[in-house]
């Protein structure tokens, strides 16, 4: 150990321990292993725990504190919310162990207590795959052969331990078989002894009729025992049939559940292999089409609004032009009336009158000039002429005014007519402009209606695809729980069947023993009398028969003196020989029953183990394939139990052929091995796991994806605490910011200068 004093608070789920080489990262796993009872060879740091003590020190302590809360707490009344395991290593003397409660009180100092705590919490510290040291990790990730992988798999999943147990049972069975051979010899000797005793006893039967009656009573007593055993045998047979029926029914249920699991796993695999992605792509595509269609409708609406604005402007112009035309029409009518009041005849007459007045004025002016010389004489005439001249001038001026007014009226009328024509021309142009724009509006409205219909259709497709996608997502999320539930039911049925099979074995054993006893009783009884000769009456018992035999014995006492051996002694010898024969037959039968039971148990355990092994193969391969998908790889695991090999086959592309993982580069190879390690960790069910320098052979790409795999797989088991050690930094990977992920950076220890 390189730290004088070091402590680390690990998080409940995922822990990354980082730091430069030599900083003491690996000491964390070593400390945990040693505190929980690992041997020195398990730590990869020498052959003796004393080698772990810092140079120059005499003592080292490794302390692990376990959280002991909630309904799964271990003896909470005794230990409280924390269990403290402290192991002290000493250079001199024996190492010590203390198990303390949350108040630092020592509860125990034995290894058995630690083992019980570890077993209760499911911490398999002795499993070589639970905590992989630097050397083990490097060997596993880079240099393990197919046989090494198979051994790692068998040890990690504890299948090797189960097969070793099977071998031990097989060895015990062979030992019992040898005992059976020995018991058979003793049984033959007891049969000979019984025949000799019976022969002596039979010599007494010839002496008297009572001897025959006694023999009949003895046979009758044996038949009573036979009938009592027969009743028990029938009841046991009925119970055996019932147990077998339950086993058969459970096997049928298991087959049905297994088929359901296979169907769900196939459906899950199809979803995970791209079917779900297809549903998602269709859903996204429909959403994009829906949004595009919605945008087209918005654009069409804006276009219609723009056209309506144009139409509104044009209609406004038309209305203004119509109002202007109406006004001009009124002005024209007014001017027409004015002009009509001054007809052409009046105009000509006025012009003629004007001309005459002008001529008259000219004459008057001429007369004026002619008479100007004679002003005095002609003053009166001049005044008259001037008066006339003024009147004529006024008349001419009035006529000019009327003509001028008439000319102005005519000009205004023509101007109004021209203005009307121009306005009507403009109105016509506006109307002409209106028609194509209305056509454009109609086209745009039709287009928008079409887009709305398309949008409705797309919306329906979108809703359908979304519902299907959400349904498939729900199905996918439900598959794991349903599969686990089904497997749990299978385990329950297996457990029930194991108990039922144990009951069946016991019943078969009982029936075998009882059958042997009945055959023995039948054989013994037939030697005295047949069942018909016994004439068993209802209510007869061995006690009443014994009383009859006692009466006969008293009568035969006189006869006993006639034999070289007394009849009682002959009977005792017969009974003893019979008892010894029964005893050896019982032992022989018991041994046969035990042998048959062990053989049946061996066969059942082997079948269950083979089934468990097959299911474990499937589970490990399923987790391995799932882990490869994160890297967009595909692969499989080839198990060869006979050869004891396990081959990882991986393809980096969907269409590429599968190859042995050893044929890939260091990064891809290490990623495949990491995926395999997680596959083994799945069925291990260890609450604490550790891996030192998992990324030592990885490039940045494979390391980043391996971190993603680690975060994904560890998150699937929230009740397991996993520790990863790496000299490299851990950052820029999705999921590192979760509360369940803890990153601990170890600073190098202070070392004394040499």
PDB file of C-alpha atoms in Angstrom, residues 462-630:
ATOM      1  CA  UNK A 462     -48.657  11.712 -38.702  1.00  0.00           C
ATOM      2  CA  UNK A 463     -51.081  10.899 -35.872  1.00  0.00           C
ATOM      3  CA  UNK A 464     -51.196   7.260 -36.938  1.00  0.00           C
ATOM      4  CA  UNK A 465     -47.393   6.989 -37.220  1.00  0.00           C
ATOM      5  CA  UNK A 466     -46.939   8.752 -33.873  1.00  0.00           C
ATOM      6  CA  UNK A 467     -49.433   6.411 -32.193  1.00  0.00           C
ATOM      7  CA  UNK A 468     -47.724   3.370 -33.753  1.00  0.00           C
ATOM      8  CA  UNK A 469     -44.267   4.632 -32.730  1.00  0.00           C
ATOM      9  CA  UNK A 470     -45.403   5.387 -29.169  1.00  0.00           C
ATOM     10  CA  UNK A 471     -47.121   2.011 -29.027  1.00  0.00           C
ATOM     11  CA  UNK A 472     -43.944   0.257 -30.176  1.00  0.00           C
ATOM     12  CA  UNK A 473     -41.891   2.226 -27.650  1.00  0.00           C
ATOM     13  CA  UNK A 474     -44.308   1.145 -24.931  1.00  0.00           C
ATOM     14  CA  UNK A 475     -44.136  -2.433 -26.180  1.00  0.00           C
ATOM     15  CA  UNK A 476     -40.330  -2.320 -26.155  1.00  0.00           C
ATOM     16  CA  UNK A 477     -40.224  -0.917 -22.605  1.00  0.00           C
ATOM     17  CA  UNK A 478     -42.719  -3.562 -21.520  1.00  0.00           C
ATOM     18  CA  UNK A 479     -40.811  -6.460 -23.117  1.00  0.00           C
ATOM     19  CA  UNK A 480     -37.954  -6.430 -20.565  1.00  0.00           C
ATOM     20  CA  UNK A 481     -40.280  -6.428 -17.559  1.00  0.00           C
ATOM     21  CA  UNK A 482     -42.527  -9.090 -19.136  1.00  0.00           C
ATOM     22  CA  UNK A 483     -39.504 -11.227 -20.063  1.00  0.00           C
ATOM     23  CA  UNK A 484     -38.064 -10.880 -16.562  1.00  0.00           C
ATOM     24  CA  UNK A 485     -41.492 -11.599 -15.096  1.00  0.00           C
ATOM     25  CA  UNK A 486     -41.745 -14.713 -17.289  1.00  0.00           C
ATOM     26  CA  UNK A 487     -38.265 -15.859 -16.285  1.00  0.00           C
ATOM     27  CA  UNK A 488     -39.179 -15.238 -12.669  1.00  0.00           C
ATOM     28  CA  UNK A 489     -42.271 -17.428 -13.143  1.00  0.00           C
ATOM     29  CA  UNK A 490     -40.078 -20.110 -14.729  1.00  0.00           C
ATOM     30  CA  UNK A 491     -37.700 -19.950 -11.766  1.00  0.00           C
ATOM     31  CA  UNK A 492     -40.674 -20.172  -9.400  1.00  0.00           C
ATOM     32  CA  UNK A 493     -42.043 -23.164 -11.326  1.00  0.00           C
ATOM     33  CA  UNK A 494     -38.559 -24.736 -11.339  1.00  0.00           C
ATOM     34  CA  UNK A 495     -38.300 -24.198  -7.593  1.00  0.00           C
ATOM     35  CA  UNK A 496     -41.781 -25.657  -7.116  1.00  0.00           C
ATOM     36  CA  UNK A 497     -40.920 -28.621  -9.345  1.00  0.00           C
ATOM     37  CA  UNK A 498     -37.671 -29.210  -7.450  1.00  0.00           C
ATOM     38  CA  UNK A 499     -39.688 -29.468  -4.238  1.00  0.00           C
ATOM     39  CA  UNK A 500     -42.332 -31.611  -5.968  1.00  0.00           C
ATOM     40  CA  UNK A 501     -39.623 -33.817  -7.475  1.00  0.00           C
ATOM     41  CA  UNK A 502     -38.107 -34.127  -4.018  1.00  0.00           C
ATOM     42  CA  UNK A 503     -41.545 -35.154  -2.723  1.00  0.00           C
ATOM     43  CA  UNK A 504     -41.923 -37.563  -5.644  1.00  0.00           C
ATOM     44  CA  UNK A 505     -38.501 -39.021  -4.895  1.00  0.00           C
ATOM     45  CA  UNK A 506     -39.454 -39.421  -1.234  1.00  0.00           C
ATOM     46  CA  UNK A 507     -42.785 -41.004  -2.189  1.00  0.00           C
ATOM     47  CA  UNK A 508     -41.084 -43.295  -4.704  1.00  0.00           C
ATOM     48  CA  UNK A 509     -38.577 -44.165  -2.024  1.00  0.00           C
ATOM     49  CA  UNK A 510     -41.398 -44.814   0.447  1.00  0.00           C
ATOM     50  CA  UNK A 511     -43.353 -46.845  -2.114  1.00  0.00           C
ATOM     51  CA  UNK A 512     -40.237 -48.821  -2.976  1.00  0.00           C
ATOM     52  CA  UNK A 513     -39.569 -49.537   0.683  1.00  0.00           C
ATOM     53  CA  UNK A 514     -43.220 -50.313   1.375  1.00  0.00           C
ATOM     54  CA  UNK A 515     -43.398 -52.495  -1.727  1.00  0.00           C
ATOM     55  CA  UNK A 516     -40.288 -54.358  -0.586  1.00  0.00           C
ATOM     56  CA  UNK A 517     -41.770 -54.713   2.887  1.00  0.00           C
ATOM     57  CA  UNK A 518     -45.074 -55.919   1.414  1.00  0.00           C
ATOM     58  CA  UNK A 519     -43.282 -58.419  -0.819  1.00  0.00           C
ATOM     59  CA  UNK A 520     -41.301 -59.612   2.173  1.00  0.00           C
ATOM     60  CA  UNK A 521     -44.463 -59.826   4.297  1.00  0.00           C
ATOM     61  CA  UNK A 522     -46.309 -61.573   1.476  1.00  0.00           C
ATOM     62  CA  UNK A 523     -43.481 -64.030   1.032  1.00  0.00           C
ATOM     63  CA  UNK A 524     -43.271 -64.645   4.773  1.00  0.00           C
ATOM     64  CA  UNK A 525     -47.058 -64.867   5.132  1.00  0.00           C
ATOM     65  CA  UNK A 526     -47.398 -67.302   2.220  1.00  0.00           C
ATOM     66  CA  UNK A 527     -44.862 -69.510   3.918  1.00  0.00           C
ATOM     67  CA  UNK A 528     -47.410 -69.886   6.726  1.00  0.00           C
ATOM     68  CA  UNK A 529     -50.734 -69.531   4.869  1.00  0.00           C
ATOM     69  CA  UNK A 530     -52.410 -67.887   1.908  1.00  0.00           C
ATOM     70  CA  UNK A 531     -54.535 -64.752   2.238  1.00  0.00           C
ATOM     71  CA  UNK A 532     -57.670 -66.817   1.661  1.00  0.00           C
ATOM     72  CA  UNK A 533     -56.620 -69.302   4.348  1.00  0.00           C
ATOM     73  CA  UNK A 534     -55.994 -66.462   6.784  1.00  0.00           C
ATOM     74  CA  UNK A 535     -59.669 -65.408   6.494  1.00  0.00           C
ATOM     75  CA  UNK A 536     -59.119 -61.907   7.848  1.00  0.00           C
ATOM     76  CA  UNK A 537     -62.210 -60.535   9.556  1.00  0.00           C
ATOM     77  CA  UNK A 538     -63.020 -56.832   9.987  1.00  0.00           C
ATOM     78  CA  UNK A 539     -61.521 -55.516  13.199  1.00  0.00           C
ATOM     79  CA  UNK A 540     -58.870 -58.201  13.527  1.00  0.00           C
ATOM     80  CA  UNK A 541     -55.557 -56.928  14.917  1.00  0.00           C
ATOM     81  CA  UNK A 542     -52.080 -58.196  15.651  1.00  0.00           C
ATOM     82  CA  UNK A 543     -52.851 -57.856  19.370  1.00  0.00           C
ATOM     83  CA  UNK A 544     -55.776 -60.299  19.256  1.00  0.00           C
ATOM     84  CA  UNK A 545     -53.709 -62.711  17.181  1.00  0.00           C
ATOM     85  CA  UNK A 546     -50.836 -62.482  19.679  1.00  0.00           C
ATOM     86  CA  UNK A 547     -53.258 -63.453  22.451  1.00  0.00           C
ATOM     87  CA  UNK A 548     -54.282 -66.583  20.524  1.00  0.00           C
ATOM     88  CA  UNK A 549     -50.664 -67.475  19.915  1.00  0.00           C
ATOM     89  CA  UNK A 550     -49.932 -67.099  23.626  1.00  0.00           C
ATOM     90  CA  UNK A 551     -52.640 -69.651  24.437  1.00  0.00           C
ATOM     91  CA  UNK A 552     -51.164 -72.135  22.020  1.00  0.00           C
ATOM     92  CA  UNK A 553     -47.685 -71.534  23.404  1.00  0.00           C
ATOM     93  CA  UNK A 554     -48.846 -72.518  26.857  1.00  0.00           C
ATOM     94  CA  UNK A 555     -50.184 -75.727  25.446  1.00  0.00           C
ATOM     95  CA  UNK A 556     -46.978 -76.450  23.592  1.00  0.00           C
ATOM     96  CA  UNK A 557     -44.756 -76.036  26.634  1.00  0.00           C
ATOM     97  CA  UNK A 558     -44.976 -79.735  27.262  1.00  0.00           C
ATOM     98  CA  UNK A 559     -43.894 -80.489  23.748  1.00  0.00           C
ATOM     99  CA  UNK A 560     -40.859 -78.202  23.924  1.00  0.00           C
ATOM    100  CA  UNK A 561     -39.061 -80.557  26.310  1.00  0.00           C
ATOM    101  CA  UNK A 562     -39.072 -83.227  23.666  1.00  0.00           C
ATOM    102  CA  UNK A 563     -36.700 -81.244  21.386  1.00  0.00           C
ATOM    103  CA  UNK A 564     -33.026 -80.815  21.824  1.00  0.00           C
ATOM    104  CA  UNK A 565     -33.858 -77.101  21.851  1.00  0.00           C
ATOM    105  CA  UNK A 566     -36.881 -75.557  23.328  1.00  0.00           C
ATOM    106  CA  UNK A 567     -39.627 -74.365  21.068  1.00  0.00           C
ATOM    107  CA  UNK A 568     -39.348 -70.905  22.601  1.00  0.00           C
ATOM    108  CA  UNK A 569     -35.698 -70.784  21.808  1.00  0.00           C
ATOM    109  CA  UNK A 570     -36.431 -72.080  18.331  1.00  0.00           C
ATOM    110  CA  UNK A 571     -39.051 -69.371  17.960  1.00  0.00           C
ATOM    111  CA  UNK A 572     -36.660 -66.764  19.325  1.00  0.00           C
ATOM    112  CA  UNK A 573     -34.025 -67.934  16.917  1.00  0.00           C
ATOM    113  CA  UNK A 574     -36.544 -67.711  14.103  1.00  0.00           C
ATOM    114  CA  UNK A 575     -37.736 -64.283  15.220  1.00  0.00           C
ATOM    115  CA  UNK A 576     -34.166 -63.108  15.651  1.00  0.00           C
ATOM    116  CA  UNK A 577     -33.190 -64.463  12.260  1.00  0.00           C
ATOM    117  CA  UNK A 578     -36.320 -62.927  10.759  1.00  0.00           C
ATOM    118  CA  UNK A 579     -35.615 -59.625  12.532  1.00  0.00           C
ATOM    119  CA  UNK A 580     -32.017 -59.617  11.374  1.00  0.00           C
ATOM    120  CA  UNK A 581     -33.151 -60.485   7.873  1.00  0.00           C
ATOM    121  CA  UNK A 582     -35.736 -57.673   7.965  1.00  0.00           C
ATOM    122  CA  UNK A 583     -33.133 -55.282   9.333  1.00  0.00           C
ATOM    123  CA  UNK A 584     -30.645 -56.070   6.600  1.00  0.00           C
ATOM    124  CA  UNK A 585     -33.451 -55.991   4.037  1.00  0.00           C
ATOM    125  CA  UNK A 586     -34.550 -52.605   5.412  1.00  0.00           C
ATOM    126  CA  UNK A 587     -30.990 -51.316   5.277  1.00  0.00           C
ATOM    127  CA  UNK A 588     -30.569 -52.807   1.845  1.00  0.00           C
ATOM    128  CA  UNK A 589     -33.895 -51.267   0.763  1.00  0.00           C
ATOM    129  CA  UNK A 590     -32.961 -47.929   2.369  1.00  0.00           C
ATOM    130  CA  UNK A 591     -29.605 -47.982   0.638  1.00  0.00           C
ATOM    131  CA  UNK A 592     -31.273 -48.805  -2.674  1.00  0.00           C
ATOM    132  CA  UNK A 593     -33.785 -46.019  -2.023  1.00  0.00           C
ATOM    133  CA  UNK A 594     -30.985 -43.598  -1.176  1.00  0.00           C
ATOM    134  CA  UNK A 595     -29.064 -44.729  -4.243  1.00  0.00           C
ATOM    135  CA  UNK A 596     -32.139 -44.307  -6.469  1.00  0.00           C
ATOM    136  CA  UNK A 597     -32.901 -40.986  -4.824  1.00  0.00           C
ATOM    137  CA  UNK A 598     -29.358 -39.763  -5.400  1.00  0.00           C
ATOM    138  CA  UNK A 599     -29.453 -41.003  -8.984  1.00  0.00           C
ATOM    139  CA  UNK A 600     -32.787 -39.232  -9.548  1.00  0.00           C
ATOM    140  CA  UNK A 601     -31.524 -36.099  -7.801  1.00  0.00           C
ATOM    141  CA  UNK A 602     -28.324 -36.269  -9.826  1.00  0.00           C
ATOM    142  CA  UNK A 603     -30.310 -36.580 -13.038  1.00  0.00           C
ATOM    143  CA  UNK A 604     -32.721 -33.791 -12.034  1.00  0.00           C
ATOM    144  CA  UNK A 605     -29.923 -31.483 -10.958  1.00  0.00           C
ATOM    145  CA  UNK A 606     -27.978 -32.234 -14.088  1.00  0.00           C
ATOM    146  CA  UNK A 607     -31.048 -31.542 -16.252  1.00  0.00           C
ATOM    147  CA  UNK A 608     -31.802 -28.354 -14.333  1.00  0.00           C
ATOM    148  CA  UNK A 609     -28.151 -27.326 -14.517  1.00  0.00           C
ATOM    149  CA  UNK A 610     -28.073 -27.993 -18.256  1.00  0.00           C
ATOM    150  CA  UNK A 611     -31.252 -25.955 -18.681  1.00  0.00           C
ATOM    151  CA  UNK A 612     -29.828 -23.200 -16.461  1.00  0.00           C
ATOM    152  CA  UNK A 613     -26.590 -23.339 -18.448  1.00  0.00           C
ATOM    153  CA  UNK A 614     -28.517 -23.041 -21.710  1.00  0.00           C
ATOM    154  CA  UNK A 615     -30.552 -20.101 -20.372  1.00  0.00           C
ATOM    155  CA  UNK A 616     -27.348 -18.522 -19.058  1.00  0.00           C
ATOM    156  CA  UNK A 617     -25.775 -18.977 -22.498  1.00  0.00           C
ATOM    157  CA  UNK A 618     -28.765 -17.198 -24.018  1.00  0.00           C
ATOM    158  CA  UNK A 619     -28.742 -14.424 -21.394  1.00  0.00           C
ATOM    159  CA  UNK A 620     -24.992 -13.801 -21.755  1.00  0.00           C
ATOM    160  CA  UNK A 621     -25.183 -13.805 -25.553  1.00  0.00           C
ATOM    161  CA  UNK A 622     -28.206 -11.465 -25.457  1.00  0.00           C
ATOM    162  CA  UNK A 623     -26.365  -8.957 -23.230  1.00  0.00           C
ATOM    163  CA  UNK A 624     -23.235  -9.306 -25.403  1.00  0.00           C
ATOM    164  CA  UNK A 625     -25.203  -8.570 -28.601  1.00  0.00           C
ATOM    165  CA  UNK A 626     -26.988  -5.660 -26.903  1.00  0.00           C
ATOM    166  CA  UNK A 627     -23.642  -4.180 -25.838  1.00  0.00           C
ATOM    167  CA  UNK A 628     -22.235  -4.523 -29.364  1.00  0.00           C
ATOM    168  CA  UNK A 629     -25.205  -2.596 -30.787  1.00  0.00           C
ATOM    169  CA  UNK A 630     -24.085   0.498 -28.885  1.00  0.00           C
TER     170      UNK A 630
END
